[in-house]
Amino acid sequence: MHDYQHLSLHKDEHNIAWLTLDVQGKPANILMPEVLDEIQIACSEVKHLAANGLIICSGKANGFIAGADIERFKGNKDAGNNIELAQEYIGQGQHTCDLVEGLDITTVAMIDGFCMGGGTELSLACDYIVATDSPKTKISLPEIKLGIHPGFGGTVRSIKRMGVMKAMPMMLTGRAYTGRIAAKIGLADFCVPIRQLKSTAIHAILNTPAKKVVPAHMRLLEKKPMRSIVAMQMRKQVERKANPNHYPAPFALIDLWKEHGGNASDMYEHEARSVTKLILTETAQNLVKVFFLQSQLKGIGDKSLLSPKHVHVIGGGVMGGDIATWCAAQGLQVTVQDMSDEALAKVIQRANKTLKRKFKKDVISIRDSLDRLIPDKAGNGIASADVIIEAIFEDLDVKRQVFKDVEQKARPDAILATNTSSIPLADIAEVLQTPERLIGLHFFNPVFKMPLLEVVYDEKVTHEVQTAMGCAFGRHINKLPLPVKSSSGFLINRILMPYLLEGVTLHQQGVPATVIDKAAKDFGMPMGPLELADTVGLDICLHVGKILSSSLGINLPDNLQTFIDENKLGKKTGTGFYQYKKGKLVKPAKSNWTGDKHQIQERLISKMLDESEKCLEEGVVENADLLDAGVIFGTGFAPFRGGPMNYLRSKQSA
Ligand code: NAI
């Protein structure tokens, strides 16, 4: 037997070979080149074992395989050697999956926990895929999110297994499927409780049960001329969501299938070529960078610093209600306090809806989350909570009053946090006997969608242990924590507000709202500044704008006040820069404005870039990478541009 580093191979009493992956020095199984090498060696050893079959499984508790080695995709287009390495790696991945598929015994991938990218491609090369029904089991081909598409043969094998109408959406969206859904759509063969996982895998080998086949009428779609028509439809659908100039990968995937879908060996070859070409694009390089930035943010919080069980939220409004529900959905006990019974009733009402949207048909998770969310008008939870988050309205005096009371009742080791978006931390902390305990935990609206959590500290007041605890808490509730210095607007609002106000100014100068918003979206922003202003509420925009304008020296456009005087507050009143019906935007008429659209875009984006540079100079965040990460995950800033500082650098070097 070979002396393996990253896997073990043994035979059981049923004469079945077990290949258990346990990649050394990594918390999750990653298909690094040396791991692929070992799988290849294992394939040739299995041939001499005269086994009844082979089961591939994981020796890690957290999941099956986290995917390919994304380090291999890092580089720049001038560094030719990197691309050669990437090319070699893709070839190695394809060959490994070919070897698994080519074994003349029955093979099974046994999945519990995550299974992503290259891990899914390796599973697809097996005869059977058995997955658990655990909510942690998530199977995906998320390569598109890195600006590429599957490259280890996954484009061919997923279509062969599931049919094009199921496989393409999986690859084009990068969506993850639970074991149950995977079995329903033909990705997995069986979905079973964890206690039956092994026996089901063994059963598959000993009995080779019949496999589901893709219906003939679906197969017809893969033949010419239907293939071209289906590809055209897919292209149209994808174009609605992604600009081909910004995101070429989904279009390359559709073209790959359109051109070579009928011929597997041709498609394998062109899959590899297409992926290596995509890796070279600036989009893929920036998206790979974003992937690592996300890991960097995840690494900021050291979970071992605390093990929170109970969170107490004060204020059951828009933010407090959603923060409480989010924490309950993450498995924590939550008490939520508000002086108004009506507000508390609304928290539960809204939680019902939000949790249904999050967990879909998973009624057990919905029920358990609701059980953990307890209205607490009297604030009894303060005394026992590990973390106390204040989210009452933006009023310094009232917030001070609340914290004075909280400090008296809370445990001495409890984290005290405010969700304020504009009040300097030191102003609130002033009334505390232990001001160094207070931190900001600034969530973004909507809490269920925005991954970033600003952990706000005041250099002179906050104890650094508290900031570290805040970051650790952020990881416990599955947010991306970013430490930011307490200053006007912290990081995100400070960068977003000048962009938003520039949009309002342009409108005041006669540029139609649709032109302004389109210019921003063409750059890659998820929402134009005026639709954003309508969504936030024009009254809130003016309020925050006033606070920031005095400290940042921004000119406030007059037309905001005019809108407010006419009770046009945006989405919530049905009118703002746009019209809304039942909360939905009424499609505005096209404009025939003939001015310089590029200049509009420049004006909007340069506001964000300028403010980003100032934030760095003032040390609001520690470095440019963290600033990029914060702005991407806090505002949705065009991810394919790699963040404002990365964009500035690439503009300067162009
Ligand atoms: P809101 O007005 O929707 O809710 C405030 C709630 O606090 C109300 O239900 C009110 O009854 C309750 N409340 C007031 N005084 C209280 C007290 N002494 N004890 C218990 N409950 C009390 O406000 P919203 O929008 O949820 O904002 C809350 C905080 O979050 C503010 O500091 C705001 O700056 C911040 N924030 C708001 C964001 C947003 O988009 N709305 C985004 C990020 C932060």
XYZ file of C-alpha atoms and ligand atoms in Angstrom:
698
model
C 0.000 0.000 0.000
C 1.120 3.535 -0.768
C 2.010 5.709 2.214
C -0.789 8.282 1.919
C -0.724 11.713 3.585
C -4.233 12.914 2.821
C -6.353 9.807 2.577
C -6.645 6.264 3.790
C -7.687 3.178 1.870
C -8.988 0.011 3.490
C -11.327 -2.891 2.800
C -14.268 -3.829 5.055
C -15.995 -7.127 5.822
C -18.178 -6.774 2.687
C -15.017 -6.613 0.569
C -15.756 -2.962 -0.134
C -12.870 -0.493 -0.437
C -13.209 2.754 1.529
C -11.291 5.838 0.434
C -11.438 8.300 3.328
C -10.220 11.803 2.552
C -8.646 13.728 5.409
C -6.438 16.454 3.986
C -3.608 17.212 6.393
C -3.122 20.726 7.717
C -6.508 21.953 6.434
C -9.759 22.293 8.355
C -11.678 21.016 5.308
C -10.863 18.661 2.448
C -9.497 20.684 -0.470
C -8.502 19.045 -3.733
C -4.946 20.376 -3.870
C -2.665 18.889 -6.563
C -1.026 16.553 -4.050
C -4.470 15.318 -2.942
C -5.482 14.667 -6.554
C -2.201 12.759 -6.995
C -3.059 10.527 -4.060
C -6.587 9.880 -5.356
C -5.028 8.821 -8.660
C -2.659 6.427 -6.882
C -5.583 5.105 -4.813
C -7.513 4.420 -8.039
C -4.744 2.222 -9.353
C -4.371 0.451 -5.979
C -8.104 -0.208 -5.826
C -7.806 -2.093 -9.111
C -5.550 -4.644 -7.396
C -7.736 -5.047 -4.324
C -10.376 -7.143 -6.105
C -12.974 -5.202 -4.102
C -16.742 -5.309 -4.677
C -16.877 -1.568 -4.893
C -15.416 1.713 -3.705
C -16.919 4.245 -1.300
C -15.385 7.716 -1.217
C -16.056 9.521 2.050
C -14.641 12.204 4.327
C -12.667 11.875 7.526
C -13.592 15.445 8.494
C -16.624 16.089 10.661
C -17.651 19.293 8.868
C -18.207 18.016 5.375
C -17.184 16.020 2.348
C -14.979 18.177 0.074
C -14.819 21.989 0.096
C -13.765 22.075 -3.539
C -10.797 22.771 -5.747
C -7.689 24.575 -4.593
C -8.589 28.168 -5.411
C -5.009 29.279 -4.718
C -4.286 27.717 -8.123
C -6.476 30.315 -9.810
C -4.728 33.307 -8.297
C -2.360 35.305 -10.417
C -2.314 37.964 -13.036
C -2.436 37.685 -16.754
C 1.140 38.879 -17.158
C 2.444 36.106 -14.923
C 2.234 33.403 -17.582
C 3.534 30.699 -15.283
C 0.438 30.972 -13.080
C -1.834 30.232 -15.960
C 0.284 27.261 -16.952
C -0.104 25.970 -13.413
C -3.866 26.510 -13.612
C -3.983 24.674 -16.931
C -2.004 21.771 -15.527
C -4.229 21.669 -12.457
C -7.446 21.561 -14.492
C -5.978 18.702 -16.552
C -5.045 16.865 -13.372
C -8.555 17.327 -11.953
C -10.186 16.064 -15.132
C -7.867 13.057 -15.250
C -8.575 12.165 -11.593
C -12.331 12.203 -12.159
C -11.838 10.143 -15.344
C -9.926 7.526 -13.364
C -12.697 7.278 -10.757
C -15.337 7.013 -13.463
C -13.258 4.424 -15.346
C -13.020 1.966 -12.415
C -14.780 -1.256 -13.313
C -16.319 -1.650 -9.855
C -19.327 0.217 -8.457
C -18.379 3.543 -6.889
C -20.268 5.664 -4.353
C -19.712 9.190 -3.020
C -20.979 9.428 0.555
C -21.814 13.016 1.471
C -22.570 14.538 4.851
C -22.061 18.302 5.252
C -20.802 20.544 2.463
C -19.752 19.275 -0.929
C -18.639 21.997 -3.286
C -17.133 22.519 -6.705
C -14.406 19.951 -7.371
C -15.910 17.773 -4.607
C -19.222 17.669 -6.463
C -17.387 16.957 -9.712
C -15.598 14.008 -8.101
C -18.959 12.754 -6.771
C -20.474 13.045 -10.241
C -17.749 10.700 -11.501
C -19.079 8.012 -9.101
C -21.905 5.636 -10.006
C -24.006 6.657 -6.985
C -24.227 9.715 -4.770
C -25.650 9.192 -1.284
C -26.305 12.299 0.829
C -27.676 12.886 4.314
C -30.826 14.834 5.069
C -28.901 17.018 7.551
C -29.493 20.768 7.047
C -25.684 21.046 6.907
C -25.530 18.949 3.744
C -25.218 21.362 0.844
C -24.117 20.225 -2.606
C -23.095 22.829 -5.152
C -21.105 23.751 -8.230
C -20.382 27.387 -7.258
C -17.548 28.055 -9.758
C -19.599 30.721 -11.525
C -19.209 32.880 -8.415
C -15.469 32.870 -9.069
C -15.934 33.950 -12.667
C -15.310 30.464 -14.098
C -17.366 27.266 -14.567
C -16.738 23.634 -13.549
C -13.542 22.308 -15.088
C -13.044 18.755 -13.761
C -15.608 17.322 -16.184
C -18.548 18.598 -14.122
C -20.203 20.364 -17.053
C -20.488 17.063 -18.924
C -21.321 14.764 -16.033
C -23.910 17.017 -14.354
C -25.860 17.280 -17.619
C -25.556 13.540 -18.220
C -26.844 12.778 -14.715
C -29.559 15.412 -14.266
C -30.425 16.604 -17.756
C -29.645 20.039 -19.076
C -32.695 21.773 -17.582
C -31.619 20.856 -14.041
C -27.845 20.911 -14.440
C -27.506 24.260 -16.203
C -29.447 26.277 -13.581
C -27.322 24.622 -10.892
C -24.103 25.692 -12.622
C -25.346 29.090 -13.803
C -26.510 30.173 -10.351
C -23.940 28.332 -8.249
C -26.826 27.506 -5.904
C -26.342 24.902 -3.137
C -28.856 22.058 -2.713
C -29.735 20.149 0.443
C -29.580 16.359 0.280
C -33.353 16.198 -0.070
C -33.484 18.581 -3.018
C -30.389 16.990 -4.569
C -32.217 13.631 -4.572
C -35.345 15.228 -5.993
C -33.550 16.791 -8.947
C -31.478 13.689 -9.680
C -28.171 15.081 -8.438
C -28.049 12.559 -5.579
C -29.423 9.024 -5.818
C -30.421 8.739 -2.168
C -31.060 11.132 0.697
C -31.098 9.409 4.082
C -30.718 10.209 7.789
C -27.113 10.110 8.969
C -27.642 6.789 10.790
C -28.459 5.112 7.469
C -25.712 6.762 5.432
C -23.170 3.936 5.533
C -25.697 1.139 5.116
C -27.210 2.905 2.095
C -23.780 3.331 0.489
C -23.021 -0.360 1.111
C -26.460 -1.357 -0.204
C -25.810 0.619 -3.415
C -22.623 -1.364 -4.006
C -23.966 -4.792 -3.119
C -27.306 -4.423 -4.931
C -26.648 -1.776 -7.640
C -30.232 -0.485 -7.533
C -31.665 0.970 -10.748
C -30.764 4.594 -11.298
C -33.107 7.364 -12.328
C -32.686 8.252 -15.970
C -33.207 11.604 -17.634
C -36.514 11.334 -19.565
C -36.204 10.975 -23.332
C -38.005 14.256 -24.075
C -35.405 16.053 -21.947
C -32.599 14.319 -23.779
C -34.085 15.632 -27.022
C -33.300 19.175 -25.877
C -29.623 18.285 -25.993
C -29.706 17.393 -29.685
C -29.382 19.848 -32.514
C -31.285 21.975 -33.517
C -33.071 22.095 -30.129
C -29.765 22.709 -28.366
C -29.263 26.064 -30.107
C -32.792 27.189 -29.287
C -32.496 26.174 -25.619
C -29.072 27.882 -25.413
C -30.532 31.078 -26.858
C -33.323 31.060 -24.252
C -30.806 30.504 -21.464
C -28.671 33.345 -22.744
C -31.646 35.688 -22.704
C -32.493 34.705 -19.132
C -28.928 35.155 -17.926
C -28.636 38.516 -19.691
C -31.446 39.782 -17.487
C -29.269 39.196 -14.444
C -25.679 39.582 -15.637
C -23.897 41.829 -18.088
C -21.726 39.671 -20.413
C -18.979 42.306 -20.353
C -18.839 42.145 -16.572
C -19.534 38.436 -16.068
C -18.423 36.356 -19.090
C -18.461 32.932 -17.347
C -22.176 32.050 -17.549
C -22.194 32.951 -21.231
C -19.057 30.876 -21.849
C -20.766 27.924 -20.136
C -23.865 28.237 -22.318
C -21.683 28.508 -25.444
C -19.642 25.483 -24.384
C -22.766 23.359 -24.178
C -24.270 24.833 -27.330
C -21.141 24.093 -29.388
C -20.036 20.772 -27.908
C -23.008 19.422 -25.929
C -23.552 16.466 -28.247
C -20.058 15.062 -27.915
C -18.681 14.244 -24.433
C -14.987 13.981 -25.297
C -15.135 17.205 -27.283
C -16.889 18.935 -24.408
C -14.308 17.760 -21.833
C -11.550 19.201 -23.972
C -13.301 22.527 -24.525
C -14.418 22.715 -20.893
C -10.749 22.767 -19.861
C -9.870 25.332 -22.523
C -12.811 27.555 -21.604
C -11.996 27.481 -17.869
C -8.342 28.363 -18.372
C -9.354 31.229 -20.652
C -11.842 32.485 -18.039
C -9.281 32.305 -15.228
C -7.260 34.888 -17.136
C -10.052 37.454 -17.149
C -9.940 40.416 -14.804
C -13.406 39.445 -13.583
C -12.267 35.991 -12.431
C -9.120 37.392 -10.843
C -11.180 39.950 -8.935
C -13.824 37.418 -7.914
C -11.089 35.072 -6.683
C -9.760 38.029 -4.709
C -13.245 38.596 -3.249
C -13.347 34.917 -2.248
C -10.127 35.347 -0.279
C -11.342 38.639 1.186
C -14.396 36.828 2.471
C -12.158 34.205 4.082
C -10.100 37.027 5.573
C -13.213 38.552 7.167
C -14.260 35.133 8.450
C -10.810 34.767 9.992
C -11.152 38.016 11.938
C -13.490 36.547 14.537
C -11.978 33.960 16.858
C -15.017 31.934 17.852
C -13.226 30.308 20.771
C -13.283 33.631 22.661
C -16.891 33.123 23.686
C -19.748 30.679 23.383
C -22.887 32.803 23.371
C -26.175 31.137 24.197
C -28.477 34.038 24.974
C -28.804 37.397 23.211
C -30.994 40.207 24.490
C -32.115 42.807 21.941
C -33.545 46.140 23.082
C -35.823 47.764 20.510
C -38.164 45.700 18.364
C -38.343 47.982 15.335
C -37.126 47.359 11.797
C -33.581 46.582 12.893
C -34.019 45.171 16.412
C -36.762 42.790 15.264
C -34.688 41.431 12.410
C -31.470 41.215 14.456
C -33.363 39.205 17.080
C -34.902 36.896 14.464
C -31.549 36.413 12.724
C -29.866 35.445 16.008
C -32.682 32.982 16.784
C -32.285 31.472 13.306
C -28.598 30.953 14.115
C -29.509 28.793 17.113
C -29.307 31.334 19.957
C -31.890 31.966 22.676
C -33.169 35.496 22.138
C -35.181 37.825 24.318
C -36.431 40.927 22.560
C -37.511 43.987 24.512
C -39.646 46.901 23.410
C -41.816 49.326 25.349
C -44.615 48.802 22.858
C -46.691 45.591 22.826
C -47.579 46.294 19.245
C -43.906 46.396 18.221
C -43.281 43.052 19.923
C -46.289 41.474 18.217
C -44.955 42.744 14.900
C -41.528 41.215 15.590
C -43.083 37.752 15.844
C -45.370 38.373 12.874
C -42.441 39.465 10.717
C -40.227 36.650 12.032
C -42.829 34.141 10.779
C -42.531 35.538 7.277
C -38.762 36.014 7.231
C -38.061 32.569 8.623
C -40.372 30.954 6.050
C -38.436 32.760 3.322
C -35.131 31.634 4.791
C -35.922 28.022 5.629
C -38.576 27.433 2.925
C -40.171 24.023 3.645
C -37.896 23.204 6.571
C -40.683 23.526 9.149
C -38.563 22.183 11.976
C -36.002 24.990 11.656
C -38.813 27.564 11.436
C -40.515 26.164 14.530
C -37.272 25.908 16.529
C -36.225 29.458 15.627
C -39.614 30.822 16.673
C -39.412 28.855 19.939
C -36.099 30.556 20.689
C -37.455 34.075 20.062
C -39.092 35.385 23.242
C -40.823 38.787 23.604
C -39.687 40.363 26.859
C -41.360 43.713 27.512
C -39.947 44.001 31.046
C -36.362 43.341 29.943
C -35.889 40.353 32.250
C -33.428 38.850 29.774
C -30.818 41.557 30.424
C -29.614 39.876 33.617
C -28.745 36.548 32.023
C -27.757 37.503 28.450
C -24.259 36.911 27.061
C -24.718 39.704 24.543
C -27.000 42.744 24.780
C -27.710 44.667 21.583
C -29.489 48.017 21.718
C -31.467 48.960 18.602
C -33.886 51.654 19.739
C -34.421 54.808 17.713
C -31.534 57.148 17.013
C -31.668 59.425 20.070
C -28.570 59.965 22.178
C -30.358 60.759 25.436
C -32.651 57.747 25.266
C -29.772 55.454 24.300
C -27.751 56.755 27.269
C -30.684 56.079 29.576
C -31.018 52.543 28.269
C -27.317 51.762 28.737
C -27.230 53.193 32.260
C -29.996 50.774 33.172
C -28.429 47.869 31.249
C -25.056 48.330 32.943
C -26.716 47.957 36.357
C -28.526 44.746 35.466
C -26.240 42.956 33.019
C -23.683 40.306 33.895
C -20.212 41.864 34.253
C -18.903 39.722 31.395
C -21.796 40.402 29.003
C -21.037 42.216 25.741
C -22.778 45.601 25.598
C -23.431 46.736 22.034
C -25.301 49.451 20.185
C -26.581 49.279 16.621
C -26.419 53.057 16.213
C -25.604 54.179 12.682
C -24.518 57.708 13.442
C -23.913 58.418 17.135
C -20.225 58.318 18.168
C -19.637 55.470 20.594
C -17.892 57.692 23.144
C -20.995 59.909 23.430
C -23.101 56.975 24.576
C -20.338 55.383 26.682
C -19.855 58.637 28.622
C -22.653 57.745 31.056
C -21.305 54.274 31.814
C -19.206 53.331 34.820
C -17.293 50.982 32.521
C -17.302 52.844 29.165
C -14.625 50.518 27.792
C -17.225 47.732 27.605
C -19.344 49.388 24.934
C -18.931 48.438 21.279
C -20.979 49.035 18.171
C -22.480 46.059 16.369
C -23.739 47.762 13.244
C -25.994 45.495 11.194
C -27.236 46.409 7.736
C -30.762 46.508 6.425
C -32.139 43.982 5.432
C -30.400 41.926 8.120
C -31.246 38.603 6.417
C -29.539 39.666 3.197
C -26.533 41.751 4.156
C -23.566 39.643 5.297
C -21.427 42.420 6.820
C -21.333 43.405 10.489
C -19.341 46.529 11.390
C -17.783 46.039 14.817
C -17.305 49.623 15.957
C -14.705 50.656 18.514
C -13.452 53.957 19.853
C -9.669 54.006 20.051
C -9.644 56.040 23.237
C -12.514 54.355 25.041
C -13.157 50.787 23.922
C -11.145 47.938 25.387
C -9.635 45.902 22.545
C -10.801 42.639 24.123
C -14.359 43.883 23.658
C -13.759 44.497 19.950
C -12.322 40.986 19.603
C -15.367 39.582 21.428
C -17.665 41.524 19.094
C -15.909 39.992 16.092
C -16.134 36.526 17.633
C -19.859 37.037 18.203
C -20.167 38.088 14.546
C -18.780 34.716 13.478
C -21.056 32.855 15.892
C -24.059 34.393 14.152
C -22.597 33.846 10.674
C -21.927 37.441 9.767
C -18.690 38.805 8.352
C -17.226 41.001 11.102
C -15.205 44.077 10.202
C -13.613 46.203 12.945
C -14.095 49.921 12.162
C -13.148 53.037 14.049
C -16.008 55.071 15.521
C -16.266 58.097 13.266
C -19.047 59.692 11.240
C -20.931 57.023 9.261
C -18.317 54.408 10.250
C -17.132 52.869 6.978
C -20.095 51.819 4.882
C -22.521 54.719 5.319
C -19.653 57.126 4.959
C -18.743 55.705 1.550
C -22.308 55.118 0.386
C -23.799 58.460 1.414
C -21.707 60.741 -0.861
C -22.620 58.460 -3.813
C -26.285 58.626 -2.903
C -26.252 62.398 -2.411
C -24.386 62.907 -5.706
C -27.248 61.031 -7.368
C -29.755 63.374 -5.708
C -27.685 66.406 -6.811
C -27.575 65.170 -10.403
C -31.347 64.790 -10.306
C -31.664 68.345 -9.022
C -29.519 69.420 -11.970
C -32.047 67.918 -14.357
C -30.698 64.434 -15.085
C -33.567 61.894 -15.106
C -33.587 59.326 -12.289
C -33.480 56.395 -14.725
C -30.329 57.755 -16.408
C -28.568 58.242 -13.071
C -29.462 54.794 -11.780
C -28.601 53.079 -15.046
C -25.147 54.692 -15.051
C -24.500 53.239 -11.593
C -25.838 49.805 -12.539
C -23.792 49.767 -15.743
C -20.762 50.170 -13.530
C -21.940 47.113 -11.612
C -23.680 48.554 -8.553
C -26.634 46.394 -7.437
C -28.897 49.443 -7.131
C -28.735 52.995 -8.443
C -28.401 55.827 -5.877
C -31.965 57.114 -6.304
C -33.668 53.737 -5.984
C -31.446 53.207 -2.949
C -32.547 56.566 -1.505
C -36.209 55.633 -2.059
C -35.630 52.265 -0.362
C -33.875 53.738 2.673
C -36.472 56.526 2.927
C -35.773 60.129 1.927
C -36.335 61.393 5.491
C -33.682 58.999 6.817
C -31.345 59.976 3.952
C -31.685 63.618 4.919
C -31.165 62.843 8.602
C -27.991 60.816 7.976
C -26.919 63.273 5.253
C -27.101 66.155 7.750
C -24.936 64.311 10.262
C -22.353 63.372 7.640
C -22.393 66.635 5.714
C -21.164 68.650 8.670
C -18.332 66.261 9.519
C -17.351 65.303 5.971
C -18.002 68.635 4.302
C -20.578 67.315 1.808
C -23.100 69.725 0.272
C -26.654 68.619 0.874
C -28.927 68.989 -2.185
C -32.063 71.068 -1.434
C -34.468 68.837 -3.294
C -34.445 66.190 -0.528
C -36.239 68.592 1.809
C -38.725 69.462 -0.962
C -39.594 65.784 -1.423
C -40.056 65.399 2.338
C -42.269 68.506 2.571
C -44.528 66.918 -0.038
C -44.577 63.655 1.955
C -42.748 61.870 -0.842
C -40.522 59.720 1.341
C -39.804 56.958 -1.168
C -40.989 53.367 -1.137
C -42.785 53.643 2.213
C -45.155 56.413 0.977
C -45.445 55.074 -2.582
C -43.672 58.076 -4.141
C -40.135 59.347 -4.150
C -37.811 59.521 -7.122
C -39.959 56.665 -8.482
C -43.520 55.459 -8.004
C -44.316 52.274 -6.049
C -47.422 50.113 -5.982
C -47.757 47.724 -3.011
C -44.070 48.254 -2.327
C -43.074 47.296 -5.886
C -41.376 49.730 -8.253
C -43.624 50.895 -11.099
C -41.506 50.591 -14.225
C -40.584 54.163 -15.188
C -40.849 55.424 -18.767
C -37.666 55.388 -20.860
C -35.838 58.698 -21.031
C -34.608 60.405 -24.174
C -31.941 62.351 -22.282
C -28.934 62.910 -24.533
C -26.209 64.111 -22.137
C -22.877 62.426 -21.387
C -23.733 59.201 -19.537
C -20.123 58.327 -18.925
C -19.641 61.577 -17.033
C -22.627 60.740 -14.825
C -21.043 57.403 -13.965
C -17.687 59.060 -13.249
C -19.295 61.583 -10.902
C -21.157 58.904 -8.940
C -18.338 56.393 -8.627
C -15.597 58.928 -7.937
C -17.500 60.011 -4.809
C -17.147 56.501 -3.409
C -13.527 56.195 -4.455
C -12.553 59.547 -2.913
C -14.253 58.718 0.347
C -12.618 55.264 0.393
C -9.186 56.855 0.129
C -9.994 59.252 2.957
C -11.206 56.379 5.181
C -7.920 54.591 4.608
C -5.892 57.696 5.351
C -7.797 58.189 8.597
C -7.430 54.528 9.581
C -11.174 53.841 9.746
C -10.268 50.298 8.654
C -6.907 48.640 8.961
C -5.959 48.234 5.308
C -7.099 48.461 1.695
C -8.079 44.788 1.478
C -10.391 45.074 4.458
C -11.862 48.253 3.019
C -12.561 46.462 -0.271
C -14.087 43.531 1.568
C -16.282 45.805 3.694
C -17.552 47.837 0.772
C -18.318 44.739 -1.331
C -20.163 42.896 1.459
C -21.740 46.022 2.950
C -22.921 47.789 -0.213
C -22.737 45.174 -2.977
C -20.094 47.312 -4.743
C -19.468 45.603 -8.134
C -17.704 42.407 -6.907
C -16.115 41.793 -10.321
C -14.163 45.035 -9.810
C -12.638 43.662 -6.594
C -13.604 46.624 -4.376
C -12.990 50.397 -4.635
C -9.270 50.364 -3.793
C -8.603 47.458 -6.150
C -10.531 49.312 -8.875
C -8.572 52.511 -8.238
C -5.292 50.598 -8.486
C -6.305 48.884 -11.736
C -7.443 52.256 -13.176
C -4.131 53.843 -12.264
C -2.099 50.990 -13.761
C -4.170 50.837 -16.976
P -37.384 51.857 14.614
O -37.922 53.200 14.827
O -37.955 50.990 13.540
O -37.467 51.013 15.961
C -37.118 51.516 17.212
C -37.861 50.689 18.258
O -37.296 50.964 19.516
C -39.342 51.009 18.349
O -40.092 49.809 18.237
C -39.509 51.628 19.745
O -40.749 51.286 20.349
C -38.348 50.988 20.471
N -37.887 51.756 21.631
C -37.626 53.075 21.701
N -37.178 53.395 22.932
C -37.137 52.253 23.638
C -36.766 51.924 24.967
N -36.323 52.833 25.800
N -36.870 50.639 25.355
C -37.312 49.685 24.519
N -37.691 49.945 23.235
C -37.603 51.198 22.816
O -35.805 52.050 14.404
P -34.793 51.208 13.510
O -34.842 51.658 12.114
O -34.959 49.762 13.816
O -33.397 51.694 14.090
C -32.902 51.270 15.338
C -31.431 51.605 15.448
O -30.742 50.930 14.413
C -31.086 53.074 15.292
O -30.039 53.368 16.166
C -30.641 53.193 13.837
O -29.726 54.246 13.641
C -29.971 51.861 13.654
N -29.899 51.370 12.271
C -30.964 51.485 11.418
C -30.901 50.995 10.127
C -32.086 51.073 9.217
O -31.923 50.839 7.999
N -33.259 51.388 9.706
C -29.678 50.353 9.619
C -28.640 50.202 10.617
C -28.760 50.729 11.878
